[in-house]
PDB file of C-alpha atoms in Angstrom:
ATOM      1  CA  LEU M 264       4.116  21.633 -26.202  1.00 37.00           C
ATOM      2  CA  GLN M 265       7.224  19.870 -24.915  1.00 41.00           C
ATOM      3  CA  GLY M 266      10.486  20.396 -26.757  1.00 53.00           C
ATOM      4  CA  PHE M 267       9.333  23.553 -28.502  1.00 53.00           C
ATOM      5  CA  ALA M 268       9.845  27.273 -27.886  1.00 62.00           C
ATOM      6  CA  ALA M 269       9.293  30.073 -30.383  1.00 66.00           C
ATOM      7  CA  PRO M 270      11.588  33.085 -30.883  1.00 68.00           C
ATOM      8  CA  SER M 271      11.129  36.066 -28.572  1.00 68.00           C
ATOM      9  CA  SER M 272       9.409  38.032 -31.348  1.00 77.00           C
ATOM     10  CA  ASP M 273       7.771  37.513 -34.732  1.00 86.00           C
ATOM     11  CA  LYS M 274       9.714  40.538 -35.961  1.00 94.00           C
ATOM     12  CA  LEU M 275      13.319  40.224 -34.833  1.00 97.00           C
ATOM     13  CA  LEU M 276      14.664  43.184 -36.832  1.00 97.00           C
ATOM     14  CA  PRO M 277      13.231  46.669 -37.383  1.00 96.00           C
ATOM     15  CA  ASP M 278      11.946  47.662 -40.815  1.00 95.00           C
ATOM     16  CA  LEU M 279      14.473  48.643 -43.454  1.00 92.00           C
ATOM     17  CA  ILE M 280      14.279  52.330 -44.264  1.00 89.00           C
ATOM     18  CA  PRO M 281      12.938  53.071 -47.789  1.00 88.00           C
ATOM     19  CA  GLN M 282      16.407  53.913 -49.144  1.00 86.00           C
ATOM     20  CA  GLU M 283      17.645  50.440 -48.166  1.00 89.00           C
ATOM     21  CA  GLN M 284      14.851  48.294 -49.585  1.00 84.00           C
ATOM     22  CA  HIS M 285      17.260  47.019 -52.259  1.00 88.00           C
ATOM     23  CA  VAL M 286      19.844  45.864 -49.700  1.00 93.00           C
ATOM     24  CA  TYR M 287      20.502  42.149 -49.203  1.00 97.00           C
ATOM     25  CA  THR M 288      21.074  40.665 -45.744  1.00 98.00           C
ATOM     26  CA  ILE M 289      23.929  38.400 -44.664  1.00 98.00           C
ATOM     27  CA  VAL M 290      23.184  36.410 -41.520  1.00 99.00           C
ATOM     28  CA  LEU M 291      26.290  35.017 -39.822  1.00 99.00           C
ATOM     29  CA  ASP M 292      26.594  32.288 -37.245  1.00 98.00           C
ATOM     30  CA  LEU M 293      29.186  32.915 -34.537  1.00 98.00           C
ATOM     31  CA  ASN M 294      30.783  29.741 -33.160  1.00 96.00           C
ATOM     32  CA  GLU M 295      33.038  27.856 -35.579  1.00 97.00           C
ATOM     33  CA  THR M 296      32.092  30.408 -38.230  1.00 98.00           C
ATOM     34  CA  LEU M 297      33.616  33.694 -37.036  1.00 98.00           C
ATOM     35  CA  VAL M 298      35.285  32.505 -33.821  1.00 98.00           C
ATOM     36  CA  PHE M 299      36.202  29.365 -31.899  1.00 96.00           C
ATOM     37  CA  SER M 300      35.801  29.022 -28.132  1.00 90.00           C
ATOM     38  CA  GLU M 301      37.384  26.350 -25.969  1.00 85.00           C
ATOM     39  CA  TRP M 302      37.951  25.664 -22.285  1.00 74.00           C
ATOM     40  CA  LYS M 303      41.294  24.635 -20.802  1.00 78.00           C
ATOM     41  CA  ARG M 304      41.896  23.910 -17.155  1.00 72.00           C
ATOM     42  CA  GLU M 305      44.943  26.153 -16.886  1.00 76.00           C
ATOM     43  CA  ARG M 306      43.262  29.282 -18.302  1.00 71.00           C
ATOM     44  CA  GLY M 307      39.522  28.667 -18.457  1.00 70.00           C
ATOM     45  CA  TRP M 308      37.572  29.807 -21.522  1.00 75.00           C
ATOM     46  CA  GLY M 309      39.351  31.320 -24.499  1.00 86.00           C
ATOM     47  CA  THR M 310      37.849  32.711 -27.706  1.00 94.00           C
ATOM     48  CA  PHE M 311      39.860  33.005 -30.923  1.00 96.00           C
ATOM     49  CA  LYS M 312      39.182  34.946 -34.118  1.00 97.00           C
ATOM     50  CA  ARG M 313      38.999  33.063 -37.393  1.00 98.00           C
ATOM     51  CA  PRO M 314      41.724  34.141 -39.855  1.00 98.00           C
ATOM     52  CA  GLY M 315      40.529  36.985 -42.056  1.00 98.00           C
ATOM     53  CA  VAL M 316      37.349  37.649 -40.077  1.00 98.00           C
ATOM     54  CA  GLU M 317      37.862  41.399 -39.660  1.00 97.00           C
ATOM     55  CA  ALA M 318      38.673  41.947 -43.339  1.00 98.00           C
ATOM     56  CA  PHE M 319      35.684  39.758 -44.230  1.00 98.00           C
ATOM     57  CA  LEU M 320      33.283  41.848 -42.144  1.00 98.00           C
ATOM     58  CA  GLU M 321      34.708  45.134 -43.366  1.00 98.00           C
ATOM     59  CA  LYS M 322      34.366  44.125 -47.013  1.00 97.00           C
ATOM     60  CA  LEU M 323      30.850  42.719 -46.598  1.00 97.00           C
ATOM     61  CA  ALA M 324      29.647  45.877 -44.869  1.00 97.00           C
ATOM     62  CA  HIS M 325      30.083  47.778 -48.164  1.00 96.00           C
ATOM     63  CA  TYR M 326      27.465  45.572 -49.814  1.00 96.00           C
ATOM     64  CA  TYR M 327      25.209  43.991 -47.195  1.00 98.00           C
ATOM     65  CA  GLU M 328      23.273  44.458 -44.006  1.00 98.00           C
ATOM     66  CA  ILE M 329      25.147  42.153 -41.599  1.00 98.00           C
ATOM     67  CA  VAL M 330      23.371  40.299 -38.794  1.00 98.00           C
ATOM     68  CA  VAL M 331      25.008  37.875 -36.359  1.00 98.00           C
ATOM     69  CA  TYR M 332      22.517  35.218 -35.236  1.00 98.00           C
ATOM     70  CA  SER M 333      23.881  32.953 -32.507  1.00 97.00           C
ATOM     71  CA  ASP M 334      22.408  30.149 -30.438  1.00 96.00           C
ATOM     72  CA  GLN M 335      24.440  31.346 -27.451  1.00 95.00           C
ATOM     73  CA  LEU M 336      23.221  33.657 -24.693  1.00 96.00           C
ATOM     74  CA  SER M 337      23.636  37.420 -25.031  1.00 96.00           C
ATOM     75  CA  PHE M 338      26.144  37.640 -22.177  1.00 94.00           C
ATOM     76  CA  TYR M 339      28.430  35.384 -24.248  1.00 93.00           C
ATOM     77  CA  VAL M 340      27.735  36.942 -27.669  1.00 96.00           C
ATOM     78  CA  ASP M 341      27.977  40.638 -26.820  1.00 96.00           C
ATOM     79  CA  PRO M 342      31.515  40.775 -25.330  1.00 95.00           C
ATOM     80  CA  ILE M 343      32.891  38.726 -28.233  1.00 96.00           C
ATOM     81  CA  LEU M 344      31.341  41.001 -30.848  1.00 97.00           C
ATOM     82  CA  GLU M 345      32.461  44.128 -28.984  1.00 96.00           C
ATOM     83  CA  ARG M 346      36.046  42.966 -29.451  1.00 95.00           C
ATOM     84  CA  LEU M 347      35.587  41.446 -32.890  1.00 96.00           C
ATOM     85  CA  ASP M 348      33.667  44.261 -34.570  1.00 97.00           C
ATOM     86  CA  GLN M 349      35.381  47.441 -33.456  1.00 95.00           C
ATOM     87  CA  LYS M 350      34.554  49.163 -36.754  1.00 96.00           C
ATOM     88  CA  GLY M 351      30.819  48.589 -36.364  1.00 97.00           C
ATOM     89  CA  CYS M 352      30.296  46.448 -39.457  1.00 98.00           C
ATOM     90  CA  ILE M 353      27.642  44.262 -37.812  1.00 98.00           C
ATOM     91  CA  ARG M 354      24.311  46.047 -37.717  1.00 97.00           C
ATOM     92  CA  TYR M 355      22.327  43.663 -35.513  1.00 98.00           C
ATOM     93  CA  ARG M 356      23.021  40.886 -33.022  1.00 98.00           C
ATOM     94  CA  LEU M 357      20.569  38.104 -32.263  1.00 98.00           C
ATOM     95  CA  ALA M 358      21.159  35.554 -29.518  1.00 97.00           C
ATOM     96  CA  ARG M 359      19.532  32.427 -28.114  1.00 96.00           C
ATOM     97  CA  ASP M 360      16.241  34.090 -27.193  1.00 96.00           C
ATOM     98  CA  ALA M 361      15.705  34.785 -30.912  1.00 97.00           C
ATOM     99  CA  THR M 362      16.098  31.140 -31.930  1.00 97.00           C
ATOM    100  CA  ASN M 363      13.461  28.464 -32.385  1.00 95.00           C
ATOM    101  CA  TYR M 364      13.960  25.621 -29.897  1.00 94.00           C
ATOM    102  CA  LEU M 365      12.974  22.258 -31.342  1.00 93.00           C
ATOM    103  CA  ASP M 366      13.706  18.843 -29.844  1.00 89.00           C
ATOM    104  CA  GLY M 367      16.774  19.940 -27.923  1.00 91.00           C
ATOM    105  CA  LYS M 368      18.324  22.201 -30.583  1.00 94.00           C
ATOM    106  CA  HIS M 369      18.263  25.944 -31.209  1.00 95.00           C
ATOM    107  CA  PHE M 370      17.453  26.790 -34.838  1.00 97.00           C
ATOM    108  CA  ARG M 371      17.704  30.127 -36.611  1.00 97.00           C
ATOM    109  CA  ASP M 372      14.335  31.053 -38.091  1.00 97.00           C
ATOM    110  CA  LEU M 373      14.980  33.446 -40.963  1.00 98.00           C
ATOM    111  CA  SER M 374      11.244  33.919 -41.488  1.00 97.00           C
ATOM    112  CA  LYS M 375      11.183  36.009 -38.294  1.00 97.00           C
ATOM    113  CA  LEU M 376      13.814  38.506 -39.479  1.00 97.00           C
ATOM    114  CA  ASN M 377      11.356  40.941 -41.079  1.00 97.00           C
ATOM    115  CA  ARG M 378      13.343  40.712 -44.310  1.00 97.00           C
ATOM    116  CA  ASP M 379      12.542  39.477 -47.814  1.00 97.00           C
ATOM    117  CA  PRO M 380      13.601  35.780 -47.856  1.00 98.00           C
ATOM    118  CA  LYS M 381      14.687  36.239 -51.471  1.00 98.00           C
ATOM    119  CA  LYS M 382      17.430  38.588 -50.200  1.00 98.00           C
ATOM    120  CA  ILE M 383      18.833  36.633 -47.238  1.00 99.00           C
ATOM    121  CA  MET M 384      21.889  34.369 -47.053  1.00 99.00           C
ATOM    122  CA  TYR M 385      22.838  32.492 -43.882  1.00 99.00           C
ATOM    123  CA  ILE M 386      26.540  31.636 -43.537  1.00 99.00           C
ATOM    124  CA  SER M 387      27.580  29.029 -40.982  1.00 98.00           C
ATOM    125  CA  GLY M 388      29.971  26.205 -40.354  1.00 97.00           C
ATOM    126  CA  HIS M 389      26.835  24.201 -39.561  1.00 96.00           C
ATOM    127  CA  ALA M 390      24.426  25.945 -41.920  1.00 95.00           C
ATOM    128  CA  LEU M 391      22.225  23.021 -42.909  1.00 93.00           C
ATOM    129  CA  ASP M 392      21.831  21.799 -39.313  1.00 93.00           C
ATOM    130  CA  THR M 393      21.065  25.099 -37.569  1.00 95.00           C
ATOM    131  CA  CYS M 394      18.598  26.899 -39.840  1.00 97.00           C
ATOM    132  CA  LEU M 395      14.925  26.269 -40.576  1.00 97.00           C
ATOM    133  CA  GLN M 396      15.380  27.618 -44.117  1.00 98.00           C
ATOM    134  CA  PRO M 397      18.203  25.518 -45.652  1.00 97.00           C
ATOM    135  CA  GLU M 398      17.435  27.019 -49.069  1.00 98.00           C
ATOM    136  CA  ASN M 399      19.039  30.248 -47.772  1.00 98.00           C
ATOM    137  CA  ALA M 400      22.104  28.492 -46.366  1.00 98.00           C
ATOM    138  CA  VAL M 401      25.710  29.082 -47.411  1.00 98.00           C
ATOM    139  CA  PRO M 402      27.707  26.274 -45.766  1.00 97.00           C
ATOM    140  CA  ILE M 403      31.389  26.802 -45.046  1.00 97.00           C
ATOM    141  CA  LYS M 404      33.922  24.603 -43.307  1.00 97.00           C
ATOM    142  CA  PRO M 405      33.634  24.783 -39.495  1.00 98.00           C
ATOM    143  CA  TRP M 406      36.725  26.452 -38.045  1.00 98.00           C
ATOM    144  CA  LYS M 407      38.546  24.681 -35.216  1.00 96.00           C
ATOM    145  CA  LEU M 408      41.721  26.767 -34.856  1.00 94.00           C
ATOM    146  CA  GLU M 409      43.396  25.807 -38.150  1.00 97.00           C
ATOM    147  CA  SER M 410      45.964  28.570 -38.671  1.00 95.00           C
ATOM    148  CA  ASP M 411      45.968  28.221 -42.469  1.00 97.00           C
ATOM    149  CA  ASP M 412      42.185  28.612 -42.825  1.00 98.00           C
ATOM    150  CA  THR M 413      41.037  30.908 -45.651  1.00 98.00           C
ATOM    151  CA  ALA M 414      37.337  29.987 -45.874  1.00 98.00           C
ATOM    152  CA  LEU M 415      35.914  33.444 -45.129  1.00 98.00           C
ATOM    153  CA  LEU M 416      38.162  35.263 -47.578  1.00 98.00           C
ATOM    154  CA  ASP M 417      37.641  32.549 -50.207  1.00 98.00           C
ATOM    155  CA  LEU M 418      33.901  33.183 -50.044  1.00 98.00           C
ATOM    156  CA  LEU M 419      34.174  36.937 -50.632  1.00 98.00           C
ATOM    157  CA  PRO M 420      34.293  36.868 -54.476  1.00 97.00           C
ATOM    158  CA  PHE M 421      31.002  34.950 -54.585  1.00 98.00           C
ATOM    159  CA  LEU M 422      29.329  37.292 -52.099  1.00 98.00           C
ATOM    160  CA  GLU M 423      30.565  40.372 -53.959  1.00 97.00           C
ATOM    161  CA  PHE M 424      29.242  38.908 -57.208  1.00 97.00           C
ATOM    162  CA  VAL M 425      25.785  38.344 -55.701  1.00 97.00           C
ATOM    163  CA  ALA M 426      25.722  41.866 -54.283  1.00 96.00           C
ATOM    164  CA  ARG M 427      26.585  43.385 -57.665  1.00 95.00           C
ATOM    165  CA  GLN M 428      24.253  41.184 -59.701  1.00 95.00           C
ATOM    166  CA  ARG M 429      21.285  41.510 -57.313  1.00 96.00           C
ATOM    167  CA  PRO M 430      19.524  38.317 -58.409  1.00 97.00           C
ATOM    168  CA  PRO M 431      15.729  38.342 -58.010  1.00 97.00           C
ATOM    169  CA  ASP M 432      15.997  35.401 -55.600  1.00 98.00           C
ATOM    170  CA  VAL M 433      19.288  34.347 -53.994  1.00 98.00           C
ATOM    171  CA  ARG M 434      17.769  30.960 -53.189  1.00 98.00           C
ATOM    172  CA  THR M 435      17.786  30.108 -56.889  1.00 98.00           C
ATOM    173  CA  VAL M 436      21.480  30.990 -57.058  1.00 98.00           C
ATOM    174  CA  LEU M 437      22.280  28.899 -53.985  1.00 98.00           C
ATOM    175  CA  GLU M 438      20.318  25.957 -55.390  1.00 98.00           C
ATOM    176  CA  SER M 439      22.684  25.910 -58.382  1.00 97.00           C
ATOM    177  CA  TYR M 440      25.595  25.326 -55.948  1.00 97.00           C
ATOM    178  CA  LYS M 441      23.853  22.684 -53.856  1.00 95.00           C
ATOM    179  CA  GLY M 442      26.176  19.908 -52.709  1.00 94.00           C
ATOM    180  CA  ARG M 443      29.290  21.805 -53.814  1.00 95.00           C
ATOM    181  CA  ASP M 444      31.772  24.035 -52.028  1.00 96.00           C
ATOM    182  CA  ILE M 445      30.488  27.442 -53.117  1.00 98.00           C
ATOM    183  CA  ALA M 446      33.822  29.284 -53.067  1.00 97.00           C
ATOM    184  CA  THR M 447      35.569  26.594 -55.131  1.00 97.00           C
ATOM    185  CA  GLU M 448      32.691  26.153 -57.568  1.00 97.00           C
ATOM    186  CA  PHE M 449      32.340  29.904 -58.093  1.00 97.00           C
ATOM    187  CA  ARG M 450      36.054  30.158 -58.867  1.00 96.00           C
ATOM    188  CA  GLU M 451      35.748  27.367 -61.440  1.00 95.00           C
ATOM    189  CA  ARG M 452      32.712  28.948 -63.084  1.00 95.00           C
ATOM    190  CA  ALA M 453      34.502  32.297 -63.265  1.00 92.00           C
ATOM    191  CA  LYS M 454      37.485  30.642 -64.981  1.00 91.00           C
ATOM    192  CA  GLN M 455      35.222  28.917 -67.493  1.00 89.00           C
ATOM    193  CA  ASN M 456      33.458  32.181 -68.209  1.00 83.00           C
ATOM    194  CA  GLN M 457      36.777  33.940 -68.794  1.00 76.00           C
ATOM    195  CA  ARG M 458      37.884  31.191 -71.174  1.00 67.00           C
ATOM    196  CA  PHE M 459      34.611  31.490 -73.085  1.00 52.00           C
ATOM    197  CA  GLU M 460      34.916  35.278 -73.318  1.00 55.00           C
ATOM    198  CA  SER M 461      38.511  34.936 -74.533  1.00 50.00           C
ATOM    199  CA  TRP M 462      37.406  32.433 -77.169  1.00 48.00           C
ATOM    200  CA  ILE M 463      34.587  34.598 -78.587  1.00 47.00           C
ATOM    201  CA  SER M 464      36.852  37.665 -78.705  1.00 45.00           C
ATOM    202  CA  ILE M 465      39.398  35.938 -80.983  1.00 45.00           C
TER     203      ILE M 465
END
């Protein structure tokens, strides 16, 4: 079939051990999500870390199984993650051979992860355009070297909340934020909740 290629395996990740069956999985895109790569004639390719990325990974690793799922080739992905993740927060790396190729684009197929879809969130600067399961998507602003970017750290309170609450299906939670910036909306909801709690305690 022209314009189609399936992932390299129907089971991209090994089974969770019994003690980790409760753990939720964060799937992270790489380009314009954790890093930005660009080519310049005078120095060739350069890759830059998004502000706050190391603190973001370190914090998430306390709560989640972290998987990086890129549409780039392994020889590009691996050296970047070796430098980026020196504390070993990322448990698994998936590259282009694990994507689903459809009509000229490489899509992440979360159904092949060997994980409960009710416990997966996919974070990307292009989340709705690069994943076959948009109901699991957590869109954030694509990063293109803005030095004042705080998107990863802004998202942490929401992700910590989900990890602590352990909702039966994260897709239901994400649906309630559809069309909104999740970090901003979560902050507003938290403020409203605090105001309500203050009011009923008077």
